[in-house]
Amino acid sequence: MNSLMYHELFLNFLMNKQLRRSDIIALLYLIIGLTASVFGALAGLGGGIIIKPVLDLIGQYDVASVGILSAATVFSMSCVSLFNSTKLDVKINVKSSLVIAAGSIIGGVLGKWLFNILVHEINAPDKVKLIQAIMIGLLMVIIYMFVKNKQNIKTYHLSNAFVIFAIGLCLGNLAAFLGIGGGPLNVAILAFCFSMSARESALNSIFIIFFSQLSALIFTAFSTGFSQFDLSMLPYMIIGGVSGGLIGSKLARKVKDAHVEKIFTVGIVLIILINVANVVGYFY
């Protein structure tokens, strides 16, 4: 059963409730943006890592449009989350996070360029989605193993600006290529390289995501523009992103590090399962 069949089955189920098709679709995308953004704001997942595979699973949009919808939603979430971060008892490590963000911006441009080359060379959107799903799934398994065994893994307090910039470059490149925003990657790297707690990693991850997604949107605006993408659901996803950012940032003030880690782990498991479904859907 491919992603289009999942999409049609879901819509047919809701249509039995006497709702208009357009209302159902709008509600669906608002819920996706809201749910992903709550996870993103609360656990530093960013939201894109959830939005990307979920939209691939639904199958309504091409891979390039999914990237724009994800980037815009995550950017709106990060704006709200950072605005409310002044009320948190954890702070942004501005020096290190800014250097990572600078590297992520340049890496993001390179990743987007590589992605465009891949799409052009393969000229088969489903194969591109398959490659991304496999890579995301494997990365999430690695991150899950790191989180579960973090107590037994030595962490560091890096201070070399060149090394930190190089880390940001790699993160940005990978995140842009996969269209995920980089949330879980950021959280894991911040914990490993800077010995940050779960809540510190989450907040600093959102700070980095803000710059990486802003640069991705600016790059698209000045390269291909937005007219070639189907962005009809963008307003609903942004509403979900803003609402999710508000809810997630409020919850972040109340939860402890242990709870943030559990939420992060649950999110990672869900992402793995969704990407497995995308891989299976490609073959069946």
PDB file of C-alpha atoms in Angstrom:
ATOM      1  CA  MET A   1       0.000   0.000   0.000  1.00  0.00           C
ATOM      2  CA  ASN A   2       1.671   3.232  -1.114  1.00  0.00           C
ATOM      3  CA  SER A   3       1.472   6.676   0.511  1.00  0.00           C
ATOM      4  CA  LEU A   4      -1.313   7.878  -1.810  1.00  0.00           C
ATOM      5  CA  MET A   5      -3.511   4.977  -0.695  1.00  0.00           C
ATOM      6  CA  TYR A   6      -2.904   5.865   2.983  1.00  0.00           C
ATOM      7  CA  HIS A   7      -3.887   9.425   2.163  1.00  0.00           C
ATOM      8  CA  GLU A   8      -7.108   8.386   0.378  1.00  0.00           C
ATOM      9  CA  LEU A   9      -8.123   5.949   3.130  1.00  0.00           C
ATOM     10  CA  PHE A  10      -7.684   8.638   5.769  1.00  0.00           C
ATOM     11  CA  LEU A  11      -9.693  11.170   3.771  1.00  0.00           C
ATOM     12  CA  ASN A  12     -12.464   8.667   3.034  1.00  0.00           C
ATOM     13  CA  PHE A  13     -12.761   7.908   6.741  1.00  0.00           C
ATOM     14  CA  LEU A  14     -13.118  11.567   7.609  1.00  0.00           C
ATOM     15  CA  MET A  15     -15.461  12.249   4.703  1.00  0.00           C
ATOM     16  CA  ASN A  16     -17.948   9.912   6.355  1.00  0.00           C
ATOM     17  CA  LYS A  17     -18.210  12.554   9.075  1.00  0.00           C
ATOM     18  CA  GLN A  18     -19.847  14.899   6.530  1.00  0.00           C
ATOM     19  CA  LEU A  19     -16.944  17.334   6.401  1.00  0.00           C
ATOM     20  CA  ARG A  20     -15.836  19.041   3.205  1.00  0.00           C
ATOM     21  CA  ARG A  21     -12.682  17.615   1.651  1.00  0.00           C
ATOM     22  CA  SER A  22     -10.911  21.002   1.749  1.00  0.00           C
ATOM     23  CA  ASP A  23     -11.715  21.417   5.453  1.00  0.00           C
ATOM     24  CA  ILE A  24     -10.423  17.929   6.219  1.00  0.00           C
ATOM     25  CA  ILE A  25      -7.151  18.509   4.390  1.00  0.00           C
ATOM     26  CA  ALA A  26      -6.626  21.906   6.049  1.00  0.00           C
ATOM     27  CA  LEU A  27      -7.310  20.407   9.496  1.00  0.00           C
ATOM     28  CA  LEU A  28      -4.930  17.534   8.801  1.00  0.00           C
ATOM     29  CA  TYR A  29      -2.043  19.831   7.899  1.00  0.00           C
ATOM     30  CA  LEU A  30      -2.731  22.147  10.828  1.00  0.00           C
ATOM     31  CA  ILE A  31      -2.579  19.142  13.192  1.00  0.00           C
ATOM     32  CA  ILE A  32       0.679  17.962  11.604  1.00  0.00           C
ATOM     33  CA  GLY A  33       2.250  21.403  12.043  1.00  0.00           C
ATOM     34  CA  LEU A  34       0.926  21.686  15.610  1.00  0.00           C
ATOM     35  CA  THR A  35       2.038  18.231  16.779  1.00  0.00           C
ATOM     36  CA  ALA A  36       5.478  18.464  15.204  1.00  0.00           C
ATOM     37  CA  SER A  37       6.032  21.949  16.619  1.00  0.00           C
ATOM     38  CA  VAL A  38       5.048  20.961  20.167  1.00  0.00           C
ATOM     39  CA  PHE A  39       7.657  18.174  20.020  1.00  0.00           C
ATOM     40  CA  GLY A  40      10.066  20.613  18.389  1.00  0.00           C
ATOM     41  CA  ALA A  41       9.712  23.384  20.950  1.00  0.00           C
ATOM     42  CA  LEU A  42       9.677  21.073  23.949  1.00  0.00           C
ATOM     43  CA  ALA A  43      12.447  18.610  23.102  1.00  0.00           C
ATOM     44  CA  GLY A  44      14.494  20.487  20.499  1.00  0.00           C
ATOM     45  CA  LEU A  45      13.385  18.171  17.693  1.00  0.00           C
ATOM     46  CA  GLY A  46      12.696  21.212  15.561  1.00  0.00           C
ATOM     47  CA  GLY A  47       9.609  19.739  13.941  1.00  0.00           C
ATOM     48  CA  GLY A  48      11.024  19.281  10.462  1.00  0.00           C
ATOM     49  CA  ILE A  49      12.257  15.809  11.311  1.00  0.00           C
ATOM     50  CA  ILE A  50       8.602  14.888  11.950  1.00  0.00           C
ATOM     51  CA  ILE A  51       6.952  16.973   9.226  1.00  0.00           C
ATOM     52  CA  LYS A  52       9.183  15.722   6.416  1.00  0.00           C
ATOM     53  CA  PRO A  53       8.524  11.947   6.763  1.00  0.00           C
ATOM     54  CA  VAL A  54       4.842  12.459   7.648  1.00  0.00           C
ATOM     55  CA  LEU A  55       4.199  14.530   4.511  1.00  0.00           C
ATOM     56  CA  ASP A  56       6.147  11.974   2.472  1.00  0.00           C
ATOM     57  CA  LEU A  57       3.893   9.268   3.929  1.00  0.00           C
ATOM     58  CA  ILE A  58       0.736  11.203   3.024  1.00  0.00           C
ATOM     59  CA  GLY A  59       2.114  11.679  -0.480  1.00  0.00           C
ATOM     60  CA  GLN A  60       0.189  14.783  -1.528  1.00  0.00           C
ATOM     61  CA  TYR A  61       3.230  16.982  -2.253  1.00  0.00           C
ATOM     62  CA  ASP A  62       6.437  16.577  -4.208  1.00  0.00           C
ATOM     63  CA  VAL A  63       9.719  16.364  -2.321  1.00  0.00           C
ATOM     64  CA  ALA A  64      10.708  20.010  -3.011  1.00  0.00           C
ATOM     65  CA  SER A  65       7.379  21.434  -1.801  1.00  0.00           C
ATOM     66  CA  VAL A  66       7.612  19.309   1.352  1.00  0.00           C
ATOM     67  CA  GLY A  67      10.982  20.941   2.091  1.00  0.00           C
ATOM     68  CA  ILE A  68       9.512  24.452   1.872  1.00  0.00           C
ATOM     69  CA  LEU A  69       6.428  23.600   3.933  1.00  0.00           C
ATOM     70  CA  SER A  70       8.662  22.052   6.589  1.00  0.00           C
ATOM     71  CA  ALA A  71      11.166  24.930   6.659  1.00  0.00           C
ATOM     72  CA  ALA A  72       8.485  27.623   6.966  1.00  0.00           C
ATOM     73  CA  THR A  73       6.611  25.770   9.709  1.00  0.00           C
ATOM     74  CA  VAL A  74       9.762  25.094  11.725  1.00  0.00           C
ATOM     75  CA  PHE A  75      10.932  28.683  11.313  1.00  0.00           C
ATOM     76  CA  SER A  76       7.631  30.007  12.688  1.00  0.00           C
ATOM     77  CA  MET A  77       7.890  27.600  15.636  1.00  0.00           C
ATOM     78  CA  SER A  78      11.473  28.652  16.402  1.00  0.00           C
ATOM     79  CA  CYS A  79      10.533  32.366  16.376  1.00  0.00           C
ATOM     80  CA  VAL A  80       7.830  31.828  18.993  1.00  0.00           C
ATOM     81  CA  SER A  81       9.963  29.464  21.090  1.00  0.00           C
ATOM     82  CA  LEU A  82      12.939  31.842  21.196  1.00  0.00           C
ATOM     83  CA  PHE A  83      10.684  34.777  22.084  1.00  0.00           C
ATOM     84  CA  ASN A  84       9.391  32.818  25.084  1.00  0.00           C
ATOM     85  CA  SER A  85      12.797  31.405  26.044  1.00  0.00           C
ATOM     86  CA  THR A  86      13.559  34.410  28.276  1.00  0.00           C
ATOM     87  CA  LYS A  87      11.199  32.878  30.836  1.00  0.00           C
ATOM     88  CA  LEU A  88      13.185  29.637  31.037  1.00  0.00           C
ATOM     89  CA  ASP A  89      15.761  28.893  33.717  1.00  0.00           C
ATOM     90  CA  VAL A  90      18.208  27.622  31.071  1.00  0.00           C
ATOM     91  CA  LYS A  91      20.107  29.926  28.753  1.00  0.00           C
ATOM     92  CA  ILE A  92      21.441  29.844  25.218  1.00  0.00           C
ATOM     93  CA  ASN A  93      25.184  29.313  24.842  1.00  0.00           C
ATOM     94  CA  VAL A  94      25.321  32.202  22.397  1.00  0.00           C
ATOM     95  CA  LYS A  95      29.004  31.902  21.480  1.00  0.00           C
ATOM     96  CA  SER A  96      29.053  28.202  20.576  1.00  0.00           C
ATOM     97  CA  SER A  97      25.535  28.122  19.135  1.00  0.00           C
ATOM     98  CA  LEU A  98      26.181  31.149  16.932  1.00  0.00           C
ATOM     99  CA  VAL A  99      29.324  29.553  15.495  1.00  0.00           C
ATOM    100  CA  ILE A 100      27.385  26.318  14.848  1.00  0.00           C
ATOM    101  CA  ALA A 101      24.560  28.361  13.312  1.00  0.00           C
ATOM    102  CA  ALA A 102      27.035  30.150  11.013  1.00  0.00           C
ATOM    103  CA  GLY A 103      28.412  26.804   9.888  1.00  0.00           C
ATOM    104  CA  SER A 104      24.864  25.457   9.473  1.00  0.00           C
ATOM    105  CA  ILE A 105      23.908  28.344   7.194  1.00  0.00           C
ATOM    106  CA  ILE A 106      26.801  27.675   4.801  1.00  0.00           C
ATOM    107  CA  GLY A 107      26.334  23.916   5.119  1.00  0.00           C
ATOM    108  CA  GLY A 108      22.626  24.371   4.459  1.00  0.00           C
ATOM    109  CA  VAL A 109      23.315  26.149   1.170  1.00  0.00           C
ATOM    110  CA  LEU A 110      25.679  23.336   0.139  1.00  0.00           C
ATOM    111  CA  GLY A 111      23.156  20.700   1.210  1.00  0.00           C
ATOM    112  CA  LYS A 112      20.384  22.363  -0.773  1.00  0.00           C
ATOM    113  CA  TRP A 113      22.671  22.520  -3.806  1.00  0.00           C
ATOM    114  CA  LEU A 114      23.493  18.805  -3.494  1.00  0.00           C
ATOM    115  CA  PHE A 115      19.820  18.009  -3.071  1.00  0.00           C
ATOM    116  CA  ASN A 116      18.911  19.897  -6.248  1.00  0.00           C
ATOM    117  CA  ILE A 117      21.629  18.004  -8.141  1.00  0.00           C
ATOM    118  CA  LEU A 118      20.302  14.674  -6.831  1.00  0.00           C
ATOM    119  CA  VAL A 119      16.725  15.503  -7.838  1.00  0.00           C
ATOM    120  CA  HIS A 120      17.866  16.577 -11.312  1.00  0.00           C
ATOM    121  CA  GLU A 121      20.157  13.581 -11.884  1.00  0.00           C
ATOM    122  CA  ILE A 122      17.803  10.885 -10.607  1.00  0.00           C
ATOM    123  CA  ASN A 123      14.651  12.539 -11.991  1.00  0.00           C
ATOM    124  CA  ALA A 124      12.530  10.176  -9.901  1.00  0.00           C
ATOM    125  CA  PRO A 125      10.930  11.822  -6.828  1.00  0.00           C
ATOM    126  CA  ASP A 126      10.002   8.502  -5.205  1.00  0.00           C
ATOM    127  CA  LYS A 127      13.614   7.322  -5.295  1.00  0.00           C
ATOM    128  CA  VAL A 128      14.757  10.595  -3.718  1.00  0.00           C
ATOM    129  CA  LYS A 129      12.199  10.105  -0.934  1.00  0.00           C
ATOM    130  CA  LEU A 130      13.442   6.536  -0.468  1.00  0.00           C
ATOM    131  CA  ILE A 131      17.067   7.663  -0.128  1.00  0.00           C
ATOM    132  CA  GLN A 132      16.067  10.338   2.382  1.00  0.00           C
ATOM    133  CA  ALA A 133      13.875   7.940   4.382  1.00  0.00           C
ATOM    134  CA  ILE A 134      16.682   5.366   4.668  1.00  0.00           C
ATOM    135  CA  MET A 135      19.231   8.011   5.722  1.00  0.00           C
ATOM    136  CA  ILE A 136      16.876   9.629   8.252  1.00  0.00           C
ATOM    137  CA  GLY A 137      15.928   6.244   9.710  1.00  0.00           C
ATOM    138  CA  LEU A 138      19.560   5.205  10.158  1.00  0.00           C
ATOM    139  CA  LEU A 139      20.490   8.553  11.714  1.00  0.00           C
ATOM    140  CA  MET A 140      17.597   8.301  14.175  1.00  0.00           C
ATOM    141  CA  VAL A 141      18.679   4.783  15.195  1.00  0.00           C
ATOM    142  CA  ILE A 142      22.191   6.099  15.921  1.00  0.00           C
ATOM    143  CA  ILE A 143      20.814   9.051  17.903  1.00  0.00           C
ATOM    144  CA  TYR A 144      18.469   6.742  19.832  1.00  0.00           C
ATOM    145  CA  MET A 145      21.380   4.511  20.801  1.00  0.00           C
ATOM    146  CA  PHE A 146      23.377   7.562  21.909  1.00  0.00           C
ATOM    147  CA  VAL A 147      20.554   8.868  24.101  1.00  0.00           C
ATOM    148  CA  LYS A 148      19.915   5.474  25.706  1.00  0.00           C
ATOM    149  CA  ASN A 149      23.624   4.978  26.474  1.00  0.00           C
ATOM    150  CA  LYS A 150      24.592   8.591  27.170  1.00  0.00           C
ATOM    151  CA  GLN A 151      25.649   7.844  30.735  1.00  0.00           C
ATOM    152  CA  ASN A 152      28.360   5.499  29.443  1.00  0.00           C
ATOM    153  CA  ILE A 153      29.616   7.806  26.698  1.00  0.00           C
ATOM    154  CA  LYS A 154      32.258  10.440  27.348  1.00  0.00           C
ATOM    155  CA  THR A 155      31.148  13.965  26.442  1.00  0.00           C
ATOM    156  CA  TYR A 156      33.263  17.050  25.803  1.00  0.00           C
ATOM    157  CA  HIS A 157      33.417  20.822  26.268  1.00  0.00           C
ATOM    158  CA  LEU A 158      34.703  21.979  22.897  1.00  0.00           C
ATOM    159  CA  SER A 159      35.967  25.543  22.594  1.00  0.00           C
ATOM    160  CA  ASN A 160      37.906  25.611  19.302  1.00  0.00           C
ATOM    161  CA  ALA A 161      35.911  27.894  16.996  1.00  0.00           C
ATOM    162  CA  PHE A 162      37.156  26.181  13.826  1.00  0.00           C
ATOM    163  CA  VAL A 163      36.063  22.733  15.048  1.00  0.00           C
ATOM    164  CA  ILE A 164      32.693  24.097  16.191  1.00  0.00           C
ATOM    165  CA  PHE A 165      32.174  25.806  12.818  1.00  0.00           C
ATOM    166  CA  ALA A 166      33.046  22.548  11.012  1.00  0.00           C
ATOM    167  CA  ILE A 167      30.447  20.723  13.117  1.00  0.00           C
ATOM    168  CA  GLY A 168      27.841  23.305  12.138  1.00  0.00           C
ATOM    169  CA  LEU A 169      28.849  22.964   8.490  1.00  0.00           C
ATOM    170  CA  CYS A 170      28.276  19.197   8.566  1.00  0.00           C
ATOM    171  CA  LEU A 171      24.994  19.520  10.456  1.00  0.00           C
ATOM    172  CA  GLY A 172      23.649  22.147   8.068  1.00  0.00           C
ATOM    173  CA  ASN A 173      24.701  20.175   5.017  1.00  0.00           C
ATOM    174  CA  LEU A 174      23.041  16.982   6.209  1.00  0.00           C
ATOM    175  CA  ALA A 175      19.889  18.688   7.495  1.00  0.00           C
ATOM    176  CA  ALA A 176      19.332  20.642   4.265  1.00  0.00           C
ATOM    177  CA  PHE A 177      19.998  17.603   2.084  1.00  0.00           C
ATOM    178  CA  LEU A 178      17.466  15.545   4.045  1.00  0.00           C
ATOM    179  CA  GLY A 179      15.011  18.439   4.498  1.00  0.00           C
ATOM    180  CA  ILE A 180      14.661  17.898   8.245  1.00  0.00           C
ATOM    181  CA  GLY A 181      15.815  21.125   9.890  1.00  0.00           C
ATOM    182  CA  GLY A 182      18.409  19.262  11.970  1.00  0.00           C
ATOM    183  CA  GLY A 183      16.661  19.135  15.365  1.00  0.00           C
ATOM    184  CA  PRO A 184      17.654  15.677  16.704  1.00  0.00           C
ATOM    185  CA  LEU A 185      21.103  15.946  15.130  1.00  0.00           C
ATOM    186  CA  ASN A 186      21.628  19.280  16.860  1.00  0.00           C
ATOM    187  CA  VAL A 187      20.466  17.946  20.224  1.00  0.00           C
ATOM    188  CA  ALA A 188      22.738  14.890  20.076  1.00  0.00           C
ATOM    189  CA  ILE A 189      25.776  16.899  18.941  1.00  0.00           C
ATOM    190  CA  LEU A 190      25.231  19.602  21.576  1.00  0.00           C
ATOM    191  CA  ALA A 191      25.023  16.953  24.292  1.00  0.00           C
ATOM    192  CA  PHE A 192      28.092  15.098  23.010  1.00  0.00           C
ATOM    193  CA  CYS A 193      30.371  18.034  22.141  1.00  0.00           C
ATOM    194  CA  PHE A 194      29.355  20.503  24.864  1.00  0.00           C
ATOM    195  CA  SER A 195      27.986  18.273  27.655  1.00  0.00           C
ATOM    196  CA  MET A 196      24.675  20.149  27.644  1.00  0.00           C
ATOM    197  CA  SER A 197      21.689  18.872  29.595  1.00  0.00           C
ATOM    198  CA  ALA A 198      18.530  17.801  27.771  1.00  0.00           C
ATOM    199  CA  ARG A 199      16.828  21.182  28.268  1.00  0.00           C
ATOM    200  CA  GLU A 200      19.951  23.148  27.346  1.00  0.00           C
ATOM    201  CA  SER A 201      20.383  21.064  24.186  1.00  0.00           C
ATOM    202  CA  ALA A 202      16.720  21.578  23.263  1.00  0.00           C
ATOM    203  CA  LEU A 203      16.880  25.378  23.599  1.00  0.00           C
ATOM    204  CA  ASN A 204      20.215  25.749  21.826  1.00  0.00           C
ATOM    205  CA  SER A 205      18.985  23.430  19.065  1.00  0.00           C
ATOM    206  CA  ILE A 206      16.010  25.740  18.444  1.00  0.00           C
ATOM    207  CA  PHE A 207      18.394  28.722  18.360  1.00  0.00           C
ATOM    208  CA  ILE A 208      20.464  27.012  15.643  1.00  0.00           C
ATOM    209  CA  ILE A 209      17.337  25.915  13.760  1.00  0.00           C
ATOM    210  CA  PHE A 210      16.100  29.514  13.633  1.00  0.00           C
ATOM    211  CA  PHE A 211      19.135  30.595  11.608  1.00  0.00           C
ATOM    212  CA  SER A 212      19.347  27.465   9.454  1.00  0.00           C
ATOM    213  CA  GLN A 213      15.688  27.603   8.415  1.00  0.00           C
ATOM    214  CA  LEU A 214      15.829  31.353   7.831  1.00  0.00           C
ATOM    215  CA  SER A 215      18.820  30.883   5.531  1.00  0.00           C
ATOM    216  CA  ALA A 216      17.065  28.016   3.711  1.00  0.00           C
ATOM    217  CA  LEU A 217      14.025  30.195   3.008  1.00  0.00           C
ATOM    218  CA  ILE A 218      16.179  33.134   1.895  1.00  0.00           C
ATOM    219  CA  PHE A 219      18.231  30.851  -0.374  1.00  0.00           C
ATOM    220  CA  THR A 220      15.042  29.555  -2.016  1.00  0.00           C
ATOM    221  CA  ALA A 221      13.654  33.083  -2.399  1.00  0.00           C
ATOM    222  CA  PHE A 222      16.750  34.269  -4.277  1.00  0.00           C
ATOM    223  CA  SER A 223      17.382  31.082  -6.285  1.00  0.00           C
ATOM    224  CA  THR A 224      14.230  29.375  -7.552  1.00  0.00           C
ATOM    225  CA  GLY A 225      11.618  31.535  -5.849  1.00  0.00           C
ATOM    226  CA  PHE A 226       8.426  30.130  -4.297  1.00  0.00           C
ATOM    227  CA  SER A 227       6.048  30.278  -7.260  1.00  0.00           C
ATOM    228  CA  GLN A 228       6.934  26.777  -8.486  1.00  0.00           C
ATOM    229  CA  PHE A 229       5.913  25.134  -5.202  1.00  0.00           C
ATOM    230  CA  ASP A 230       2.436  24.105  -4.075  1.00  0.00           C
ATOM    231  CA  LEU A 231       2.088  26.052  -0.824  1.00  0.00           C
ATOM    232  CA  SER A 232      -1.689  25.987  -0.484  1.00  0.00           C
ATOM    233  CA  MET A 233      -1.454  24.356   2.959  1.00  0.00           C
ATOM    234  CA  LEU A 234       1.297  26.666   4.202  1.00  0.00           C
ATOM    235  CA  PRO A 235      -0.976  29.065   6.161  1.00  0.00           C
ATOM    236  CA  TYR A 236      -2.481  26.181   8.124  1.00  0.00           C
ATOM    237  CA  MET A 237       0.918  24.671   8.866  1.00  0.00           C
ATOM    238  CA  ILE A 238       2.276  28.034  10.033  1.00  0.00           C
ATOM    239  CA  ILE A 239      -0.727  28.410  12.349  1.00  0.00           C
ATOM    240  CA  GLY A 240       0.140  24.959  13.685  1.00  0.00           C
ATOM    241  CA  GLY A 241       3.801  25.966  13.989  1.00  0.00           C
ATOM    242  CA  VAL A 242       3.042  29.130  15.958  1.00  0.00           C
ATOM    243  CA  SER A 243       0.515  27.352  18.195  1.00  0.00           C
ATOM    244  CA  GLY A 244       2.895  24.448  18.743  1.00  0.00           C
ATOM    245  CA  GLY A 245       5.709  26.835  19.588  1.00  0.00           C
ATOM    246  CA  LEU A 246       3.543  28.543  22.216  1.00  0.00           C
ATOM    247  CA  ILE A 247       2.369  25.277  23.756  1.00  0.00           C
ATOM    248  CA  GLY A 248       5.789  23.626  23.642  1.00  0.00           C
ATOM    249  CA  SER A 249       7.631  26.595  25.141  1.00  0.00           C
ATOM    250  CA  LYS A 250       5.100  26.802  27.981  1.00  0.00           C
ATOM    251  CA  LEU A 251       5.468  23.088  28.700  1.00  0.00           C
ATOM    252  CA  ALA A 252       9.266  23.470  28.597  1.00  0.00           C
ATOM    253  CA  ARG A 253       9.069  25.724  31.663  1.00  0.00           C
ATOM    254  CA  LYS A 254       7.365  23.003  33.664  1.00  0.00           C
ATOM    255  CA  VAL A 255       9.110  19.768  32.733  1.00  0.00           C
ATOM    256  CA  LYS A 256      12.379  18.396  34.090  1.00  0.00           C
ATOM    257  CA  ASP A 257      15.410  17.186  32.157  1.00  0.00           C
ATOM    258  CA  ALA A 258      14.379  13.547  32.615  1.00  0.00           C
ATOM    259  CA  HIS A 259      10.976  14.234  31.091  1.00  0.00           C
ATOM    260  CA  VAL A 260      12.496  16.112  28.157  1.00  0.00           C
ATOM    261  CA  GLU A 261      14.759  13.121  27.466  1.00  0.00           C
ATOM    262  CA  LYS A 262      11.775  10.756  27.530  1.00  0.00           C
ATOM    263  CA  ILE A 263       9.791  12.988  25.159  1.00  0.00           C
ATOM    264  CA  PHE A 264      12.819  13.232  22.883  1.00  0.00           C
ATOM    265  CA  THR A 265      13.213   9.434  22.884  1.00  0.00           C
ATOM    266  CA  VAL A 266       9.521   8.890  22.111  1.00  0.00           C
ATOM    267  CA  GLY A 267       9.814  11.353  19.244  1.00  0.00           C
ATOM    268  CA  ILE A 268      12.840   9.527  17.843  1.00  0.00           C
ATOM    269  CA  VAL A 269      11.036   6.164  17.968  1.00  0.00           C
ATOM    270  CA  LEU A 270       8.011   7.630  16.155  1.00  0.00           C
ATOM    271  CA  ILE A 271      10.283   9.113  13.486  1.00  0.00           C
ATOM    272  CA  ILE A 272      11.991   5.753  12.963  1.00  0.00           C
ATOM    273  CA  LEU A 273       8.632   4.006  12.544  1.00  0.00           C
ATOM    274  CA  ILE A 274       7.348   6.610  10.070  1.00  0.00           C
ATOM    275  CA  ASN A 275      10.497   6.310   7.963  1.00  0.00           C
ATOM    276  CA  VAL A 276      10.244   2.517   8.023  1.00  0.00           C
ATOM    277  CA  ALA A 277       6.663   2.908   6.732  1.00  0.00           C
ATOM    278  CA  ASN A 278       7.950   5.197   3.956  1.00  0.00           C
ATOM    279  CA  VAL A 279      10.591   2.660   2.919  1.00  0.00           C
ATOM    280  CA  VAL A 280       8.084  -0.209   2.948  1.00  0.00           C
ATOM    281  CA  GLY A 281       5.568   1.933   1.062  1.00  0.00           C
ATOM    282  CA  TYR A 282       8.068   2.496  -1.730  1.00  0.00           C
ATOM    283  CA  PHE A 283       8.308  -1.235  -2.448  1.00  0.00           C
ATOM    284  CA  TYR A 284       4.628  -2.020  -1.918  1.00  0.00           C
TER     285      TYR A 284
END
